[in-house]
Amino acid sequence: MSDVEDQRLNEVSALGVHTTSSNDIVIERSDMVFIAVKPQQVRPVLLEIAPKVNSSLLLVSVAAGINTSTIERVLPRDARVIRVMPNTPCMVGEGVSMISRGKNATDVDMRTLQTFLSSVGFSSECSETLMDAVCGLSGSGPAFALTAIEAMSDAGVKLGLTRQLALKLAAQTVLGAAKMILEQNSKPGELRDQICSPGGTTIYGMHALESGTFRRSLIDAVEAAAHRSKELSLIAERSDIEVAARIEESVERVRQISG
């Protein structure tokens, strides 16, 4: 692993991982490299490592909003690139990692990466055209779920529960509801109807949720995150076009001077 921060390198090194401050060393000693930087840092990193990249190396990008084609334009023509949209629950083995292939990535590459990512949760391949939607739903989704859990625990505290107990109840409730969907292969609406007895407490609570536009707010949140992912992609593409135009202008000037 390479990084610009010594503290982070020391933390990772303590886990038995080989660390360095040189990206070139990572490229030279690896078969598969993850580009795990902020979107605005992707191009500088790619320009730095491009001279070392060849077809024997698999590059995996986890940068939000950066298309494989954008990455491939900076690298040698035979570069093998795969894009991944993971989420933070990977840290506890319950993540979601959707992957899409670049033009040179092979079936073996996809299977290898999917097996690797399946060790920390669910992983599957999707078309890159769906990656913005994936980013909005599963990429940003944990933040939305955590906000819901926090709000539920706040309600518990308001009603007299201790903060510790309220948070435990809220988190376990959401975990249990998610497991019912995944393990019973049931639709959320069907399971909800099993809980909402006529004239009971839950249907009254559901009415309050609908009055507060809970469902619409979640849909809007996922859509807004997906739109931002698309914006980041367009910004990256625009940057590439502008750089290419400047290079072309420079070349033309040299030709004029030479002529």
mmCIF file of C-alpha atoms in Angstrom:
data_model
loop_
_atom_site.group_PDB
_atom_site.id
_atom_site.type_symbol
_atom_site.label_atom_id
_atom_site.label_comp_id
_atom_site.label_asym_id
_atom_site.label_seq_id
_atom_site.Cartn_x
_atom_site.Cartn_y
_atom_site.Cartn_z
ATOM 1 C CA MET A 1 0.000 0.000 0.000
ATOM 2 C CA SER A 2 1.185 3.518 -0.752
ATOM 3 C CA ASP A 3 -0.059 6.749 0.784
ATOM 4 C CA VAL A 4 1.090 10.314 1.359
ATOM 5 C CA GLU A 5 0.261 10.205 5.076
ATOM 6 C CA ASP A 6 2.802 8.508 7.346
ATOM 7 C CA GLN A 7 0.259 7.957 10.105
ATOM 8 C CA ARG A 8 -1.994 5.943 7.807
ATOM 9 C CA LEU A 9 0.950 3.916 6.547
ATOM 10 C CA ASN A 10 1.982 3.132 10.127
ATOM 11 C CA GLU A 11 -1.554 2.001 10.994
ATOM 12 C CA VAL A 12 -1.720 -0.318 7.985
ATOM 13 C CA SER A 13 1.827 -1.567 8.514
ATOM 14 C CA ALA A 14 0.842 -2.673 12.017
ATOM 15 C CA LEU A 15 -1.608 -5.080 10.366
ATOM 16 C CA GLY A 16 1.236 -6.794 8.514
ATOM 17 C CA VAL A 17 0.728 -5.011 5.200
ATOM 18 C CA HIS A 18 3.758 -3.905 3.178
ATOM 19 C CA THR A 19 3.698 -0.122 2.873
ATOM 20 C CA THR A 20 5.556 2.522 0.910
ATOM 21 C CA SER A 21 5.256 6.154 -0.095
ATOM 22 C CA SER A 22 6.070 5.273 -3.708
ATOM 23 C CA ASN A 23 3.271 4.431 -6.143
ATOM 24 C CA ASP A 24 5.872 3.117 -8.593
ATOM 25 C CA ILE A 25 6.961 0.449 -6.121
ATOM 26 C CA VAL A 26 3.368 -0.705 -5.674
ATOM 27 C CA ILE A 27 2.918 -0.990 -9.450
ATOM 28 C CA GLU A 28 6.164 -2.921 -9.903
ATOM 29 C CA ARG A 29 5.416 -5.450 -7.149
ATOM 30 C CA SER A 30 1.683 -6.085 -7.677
ATOM 31 C CA ASP A 31 -0.576 -8.062 -10.005
ATOM 32 C CA MET A 32 -3.679 -6.099 -9.002
ATOM 33 C CA VAL A 33 -3.735 -2.489 -7.773
ATOM 34 C CA PHE A 34 -6.646 -0.580 -6.253
ATOM 35 C CA ILE A 35 -6.838 3.137 -7.033
ATOM 36 C CA ALA A 36 -8.539 4.329 -3.845
ATOM 37 C CA VAL A 37 -8.320 8.117 -3.917
ATOM 38 C CA LYS A 38 -10.750 11.026 -4.182
ATOM 39 C CA PRO A 39 -12.135 11.615 -7.713
ATOM 40 C CA GLN A 40 -10.117 14.811 -8.156
ATOM 41 C CA GLN A 41 -6.922 12.920 -7.323
ATOM 42 C CA VAL A 42 -7.387 10.123 -9.845
ATOM 43 C CA ARG A 43 -5.859 11.841 -12.873
ATOM 44 C CA PRO A 44 -2.640 12.959 -11.109
ATOM 45 C CA VAL A 45 -2.133 9.434 -9.769
ATOM 46 C CA LEU A 46 -2.777 7.862 -13.174
ATOM 47 C CA LEU A 47 -0.350 10.231 -14.882
ATOM 48 C CA GLU A 48 2.280 9.291 -12.296
ATOM 49 C CA ILE A 49 1.925 5.523 -12.720
ATOM 50 C CA ALA A 50 1.094 5.367 -16.447
ATOM 51 C CA PRO A 51 4.722 4.762 -17.571
ATOM 52 C CA LYS A 52 4.857 1.665 -15.346
ATOM 53 C CA VAL A 53 1.466 0.195 -16.309
ATOM 54 C CA ASN A 54 1.280 -2.699 -18.762
ATOM 55 C CA SER A 55 -1.150 -5.463 -19.723
ATOM 56 C CA SER A 56 0.064 -7.765 -16.943
ATOM 57 C CA LEU A 57 -1.380 -5.430 -14.280
ATOM 58 C CA LEU A 58 -5.055 -5.224 -13.320
ATOM 59 C CA LEU A 59 -6.106 -1.747 -12.165
ATOM 60 C CA VAL A 60 -9.211 -1.468 -10.001
ATOM 61 C CA SER A 61 -10.702 1.966 -9.387
ATOM 62 C CA VAL A 62 -13.023 2.718 -6.473
ATOM 63 C CA ALA A 63 -13.252 6.442 -7.240
ATOM 64 C CA ALA A 64 -16.865 7.654 -7.384
ATOM 65 C CA GLY A 65 -18.021 9.026 -10.712
ATOM 66 C CA ILE A 66 -14.891 8.154 -12.721
ATOM 67 C CA ASN A 67 -15.660 5.991 -15.770
ATOM 68 C CA THR A 68 -13.340 3.262 -17.001
ATOM 69 C CA SER A 69 -13.017 5.108 -20.319
ATOM 70 C CA THR A 70 -11.763 8.204 -18.502
ATOM 71 C CA ILE A 71 -9.106 6.098 -16.783
ATOM 72 C CA GLU A 72 -8.171 4.234 -19.951
ATOM 73 C CA ARG A 73 -7.496 7.456 -21.849
ATOM 74 C CA VAL A 74 -4.626 8.248 -19.486
ATOM 75 C CA LEU A 75 -3.089 4.763 -19.519
ATOM 76 C CA PRO A 76 -1.460 2.603 -22.207
ATOM 77 C CA ARG A 77 -3.932 1.172 -24.736
ATOM 78 C CA ASP A 78 -3.676 -2.383 -23.393
ATOM 79 C CA ALA A 79 -4.340 -1.441 -19.740
ATOM 80 C CA ARG A 80 -6.820 -3.694 -17.941
ATOM 81 C CA VAL A 81 -9.238 -1.609 -15.877
ATOM 82 C CA ILE A 82 -12.234 -2.465 -13.676
ATOM 83 C CA ARG A 83 -14.425 0.000 -11.814
ATOM 84 C CA VAL A 84 -15.853 -0.857 -8.388
ATOM 85 C CA MET A 85 -18.474 0.871 -6.282
ATOM 86 C CA PRO A 86 -18.133 -0.556 -2.756
ATOM 87 C CA ASN A 87 -19.654 0.756 0.467
ATOM 88 C CA THR A 88 -18.480 1.137 4.043
ATOM 89 C CA PRO A 89 -20.202 -1.985 5.492
ATOM 90 C CA CYS A 90 -17.399 -3.893 3.746
ATOM 91 C CA MET A 91 -15.466 -3.113 6.931
ATOM 92 C CA VAL A 92 -17.717 -5.545 8.833
ATOM 93 C CA GLY A 93 -18.124 -8.138 6.080
ATOM 94 C CA GLU A 94 -21.601 -6.957 5.036
ATOM 95 C CA GLY A 95 -20.751 -4.680 2.146
ATOM 96 C CA VAL A 96 -21.998 -4.312 -1.402
ATOM 97 C CA SER A 97 -19.458 -4.074 -4.230
ATOM 98 C CA MET A 98 -20.748 -3.675 -7.781
ATOM 99 C CA ILE A 99 -18.193 -3.984 -10.569
ATOM 100 C CA SER A 100 -18.070 -3.012 -14.244
ATOM 101 C CA ARG A 101 -15.362 -3.858 -16.725
ATOM 102 C CA GLY A 102 -13.191 -1.723 -18.938
ATOM 103 C CA LYS A 103 -12.592 -2.601 -22.596
ATOM 104 C CA ASN A 104 -9.571 -4.845 -21.898
ATOM 105 C CA ALA A 105 -10.721 -6.549 -18.687
ATOM 106 C CA THR A 106 -11.203 -10.292 -19.135
ATOM 107 C CA ASP A 107 -13.744 -12.734 -17.729
ATOM 108 C CA VAL A 108 -10.974 -14.119 -15.538
ATOM 109 C CA ASP A 109 -10.277 -10.618 -14.213
ATOM 110 C CA MET A 110 -13.940 -10.171 -13.327
ATOM 111 C CA ARG A 111 -14.212 -13.542 -11.591
ATOM 112 C CA THR A 112 -10.995 -12.954 -9.650
ATOM 113 C CA LEU A 113 -12.104 -9.547 -8.420
ATOM 114 C CA GLN A 114 -15.618 -10.703 -7.623
ATOM 115 C CA THR A 115 -14.258 -13.590 -5.538
ATOM 116 C CA PHE A 116 -11.966 -11.169 -3.737
ATOM 117 C CA LEU A 117 -14.762 -8.700 -2.982
ATOM 118 C CA SER A 118 -17.224 -11.427 -1.972
ATOM 119 C CA SER A 119 -15.071 -12.001 1.100
ATOM 120 C CA VAL A 120 -16.416 -8.719 2.511
ATOM 121 C CA GLY A 121 -20.044 -8.979 1.420
ATOM 122 C CA PHE A 122 -22.141 -9.161 -1.736
ATOM 123 C CA SER A 123 -20.518 -8.553 -5.126
ATOM 124 C CA SER A 124 -21.916 -8.638 -8.640
ATOM 125 C CA GLU A 125 -21.252 -7.245 -12.124
ATOM 126 C CA CYS A 126 -23.367 -4.541 -13.720
ATOM 127 C CA SER A 127 -23.280 -2.309 -16.776
ATOM 128 C CA GLU A 128 -21.276 0.850 -16.234
ATOM 129 C CA THR A 129 -24.316 2.857 -17.344
ATOM 130 C CA LEU A 130 -25.935 1.825 -14.037
ATOM 131 C CA MET A 131 -23.001 2.809 -11.833
ATOM 132 C CA ASP A 132 -24.407 6.239 -10.963
ATOM 133 C CA ALA A 133 -27.590 4.586 -9.695
ATOM 134 C CA VAL A 134 -25.503 2.062 -7.748
ATOM 135 C CA CYS A 135 -23.505 4.916 -6.220
ATOM 136 C CA GLY A 136 -26.683 6.663 -5.098
ATOM 137 C CA LEU A 137 -28.280 3.534 -3.643
ATOM 138 C CA SER A 138 -25.669 1.227 -2.138
ATOM 139 C CA GLY A 139 -22.702 3.612 -2.181
ATOM 140 C CA SER A 140 -24.412 6.442 -0.297
ATOM 141 C CA GLY A 141 -27.177 4.294 1.185
ATOM 142 C CA PRO A 142 -25.384 3.408 4.445
ATOM 143 C CA ALA A 143 -25.401 7.102 5.397
ATOM 144 C CA PHE A 144 -29.153 7.263 4.805
ATOM 145 C CA ALA A 145 -29.730 4.090 6.835
ATOM 146 C CA LEU A 146 -27.537 5.399 9.665
ATOM 147 C CA THR A 147 -29.536 8.613 9.726
ATOM 148 C CA ALA A 148 -32.764 6.600 10.036
ATOM 149 C CA ILE A 149 -31.271 4.526 12.855
ATOM 150 C CA GLU A 150 -30.132 7.674 14.646
ATOM 151 C CA ALA A 151 -33.581 9.232 14.329
ATOM 152 C CA MET A 152 -35.240 6.089 15.684
ATOM 153 C CA SER A 153 -32.865 6.030 18.646
ATOM 154 C CA ASP A 154 -33.561 9.743 19.275
ATOM 155 C CA ALA A 155 -37.244 8.867 19.448
ATOM 156 C CA GLY A 156 -36.469 6.133 21.961
ATOM 157 C CA VAL A 157 -34.542 8.591 24.145
ATOM 158 C CA LYS A 158 -37.413 11.079 23.893
ATOM 159 C CA LEU A 159 -39.741 8.373 25.158
ATOM 160 C CA GLY A 160 -37.531 7.552 28.145
ATOM 161 C CA LEU A 161 -35.040 4.911 26.975
ATOM 162 C CA THR A 162 -31.348 5.300 27.662
ATOM 163 C CA ARG A 163 -29.252 6.320 24.661
ATOM 164 C CA GLN A 164 -27.316 3.054 24.708
ATOM 165 C CA LEU A 165 -30.442 0.904 24.767
ATOM 166 C CA ALA A 166 -32.279 3.037 22.208
ATOM 167 C CA LEU A 167 -29.393 2.828 19.736
ATOM 168 C CA LYS A 168 -29.067 -0.925 20.225
ATOM 169 C CA LEU A 169 -32.775 -1.463 19.644
ATOM 170 C CA ALA A 170 -32.841 0.751 16.556
ATOM 171 C CA ALA A 171 -29.748 -0.820 14.945
ATOM 172 C CA GLN A 172 -30.828 -4.386 15.690
ATOM 173 C CA THR A 173 -34.321 -3.670 14.376
ATOM 174 C CA VAL A 174 -32.989 -2.427 11.034
ATOM 175 C CA LEU A 175 -30.543 -5.355 10.827
ATOM 176 C CA GLY A 176 -33.333 -7.842 11.534
ATOM 177 C CA ALA A 177 -35.663 -6.267 8.967
ATOM 178 C CA ALA A 178 -32.938 -6.427 6.308
ATOM 179 C CA LYS A 179 -32.259 -10.081 7.106
ATOM 180 C CA MET A 180 -35.952 -10.907 6.710
ATOM 181 C CA ILE A 181 -35.855 -9.536 3.160
ATOM 182 C CA LEU A 182 -32.606 -11.275 2.209
ATOM 183 C CA GLU A 183 -33.179 -14.633 3.888
ATOM 184 C CA GLN A 184 -36.906 -15.033 3.236
ATOM 185 C CA ASN A 185 -36.690 -13.590 -0.283
ATOM 186 C CA SER A 186 -39.793 -11.545 0.475
ATOM 187 C CA LYS A 187 -40.864 -8.096 -0.650
ATOM 188 C CA PRO A 188 -40.691 -5.305 1.940
ATOM 189 C CA GLY A 189 -44.384 -4.481 1.487
ATOM 190 C CA GLU A 190 -45.425 -8.068 2.218
ATOM 191 C CA LEU A 191 -43.357 -8.192 5.394
ATOM 192 C CA ARG A 192 -44.629 -4.766 6.488
ATOM 193 C CA ASP A 193 -48.235 -5.929 6.077
ATOM 194 C CA GLN A 194 -47.488 -8.808 8.461
ATOM 195 C CA ILE A 195 -46.522 -6.271 11.122
ATOM 196 C CA CYS A 196 -49.322 -3.753 10.553
ATOM 197 C CA SER A 197 -52.343 -5.243 12.317
ATOM 198 C CA PRO A 198 -55.691 -3.452 11.843
ATOM 199 C CA GLY A 199 -55.960 -0.478 14.190
ATOM 200 C CA GLY A 200 -52.601 -1.327 15.759
ATOM 201 C CA THR A 201 -49.599 0.736 16.736
ATOM 202 C CA THR A 202 -47.546 0.149 13.600
ATOM 203 C CA ILE A 203 -50.165 1.308 11.084
ATOM 204 C CA TYR A 204 -50.516 4.522 13.069
ATOM 205 C CA GLY A 205 -46.758 4.945 12.924
ATOM 206 C CA MET A 206 -46.766 4.271 9.159
ATOM 207 C CA HIS A 207 -49.383 6.987 8.712
ATOM 208 C CA ALA A 208 -47.090 9.431 10.512
ATOM 209 C CA LEU A 209 -44.183 8.390 8.258
ATOM 210 C CA GLU A 210 -46.207 8.953 5.114
ATOM 211 C CA SER A 211 -47.415 12.331 6.411
ATOM 212 C CA GLY A 212 -43.766 13.334 6.848
ATOM 213 C CA THR A 213 -42.856 12.273 3.267
ATOM 214 C CA PHE A 214 -40.383 9.688 4.589
ATOM 215 C CA ARG A 215 -40.517 7.569 1.446
ATOM 216 C CA ARG A 216 -40.176 10.562 -0.881
ATOM 217 C CA SER A 217 -37.234 11.910 1.106
ATOM 218 C CA LEU A 218 -35.334 8.630 0.730
ATOM 219 C CA ILE A 219 -36.045 8.466 -2.992
ATOM 220 C CA ASP A 220 -34.880 12.075 -3.369
ATOM 221 C CA ALA A 221 -31.701 11.342 -1.388
ATOM 222 C CA VAL A 222 -30.724 8.366 -3.566
ATOM 223 C CA GLU A 223 -31.520 10.306 -6.729
ATOM 224 C CA ALA A 224 -29.505 13.346 -5.597
ATOM 225 C CA ALA A 225 -26.467 11.176 -4.815
ATOM 226 C CA ALA A 226 -26.766 9.450 -8.205
ATOM 227 C CA HIS A 227 -26.963 12.812 -9.982
ATOM 228 C CA ARG A 228 -23.829 13.986 -8.162
ATOM 229 C CA SER A 229 -22.003 10.849 -9.280
ATOM 230 C CA LYS A 230 -22.949 11.709 -12.865
ATOM 231 C CA GLU A 231 -21.730 15.289 -12.371
ATOM 232 C CA LEU A 232 -18.344 14.040 -11.151
ATOM 233 C CA SER A 233 -18.073 11.857 -14.237
ATOM 234 C CA LEU A 234 -18.835 14.791 -16.536
ATOM 235 C CA ILE A 235 -16.307 16.994 -14.713
ATOM 236 C CA ALA A 236 -13.614 14.339 -15.176
ATOM 237 C CA GLU A 237 -14.447 13.933 -18.864
ATOM 238 C CA ARG A 238 -14.450 17.697 -19.391
ATOM 239 C CA SER A 239 -11.044 17.916 -17.746
ATOM 240 C CA ASP A 240 -9.674 15.287 -20.118
ATOM 241 C CA ILE A 241 -11.049 17.135 -23.140
ATOM 242 C CA GLU A 242 -9.547 20.422 -21.964
ATOM 243 C CA VAL A 243 -6.152 18.808 -21.373
ATOM 244 C CA ALA A 244 -6.238 17.183 -24.808
ATOM 245 C CA ALA A 245 -7.118 20.541 -26.384
ATOM 246 C CA ARG A 246 -4.200 22.269 -24.646
ATOM 247 C CA ILE A 247 -1.813 19.554 -25.821
ATOM 248 C CA GLU A 248 -3.088 19.909 -29.375
ATOM 249 C CA GLU A 249 -2.615 23.692 -29.208
ATOM 250 C CA SER A 250 0.946 23.231 -27.947
ATOM 251 C CA VAL A 251 1.760 20.793 -30.729
ATOM 252 C CA GLU A 252 0.352 23.196 -33.316
ATOM 253 C CA ARG A 253 2.480 26.031 -31.942
ATOM 254 C CA VAL A 254 5.598 23.864 -32.188
ATOM 255 C CA ARG A 255 4.720 23.016 -35.793
ATOM 256 C CA GLN A 256 4.269 26.694 -36.618
ATOM 257 C CA ILE A 257 7.586 27.598 -35.019
ATOM 258 C CA SER A 258 9.335 24.701 -36.761
ATOM 259 C CA GLY A 259 7.760 25.667 -40.082
#
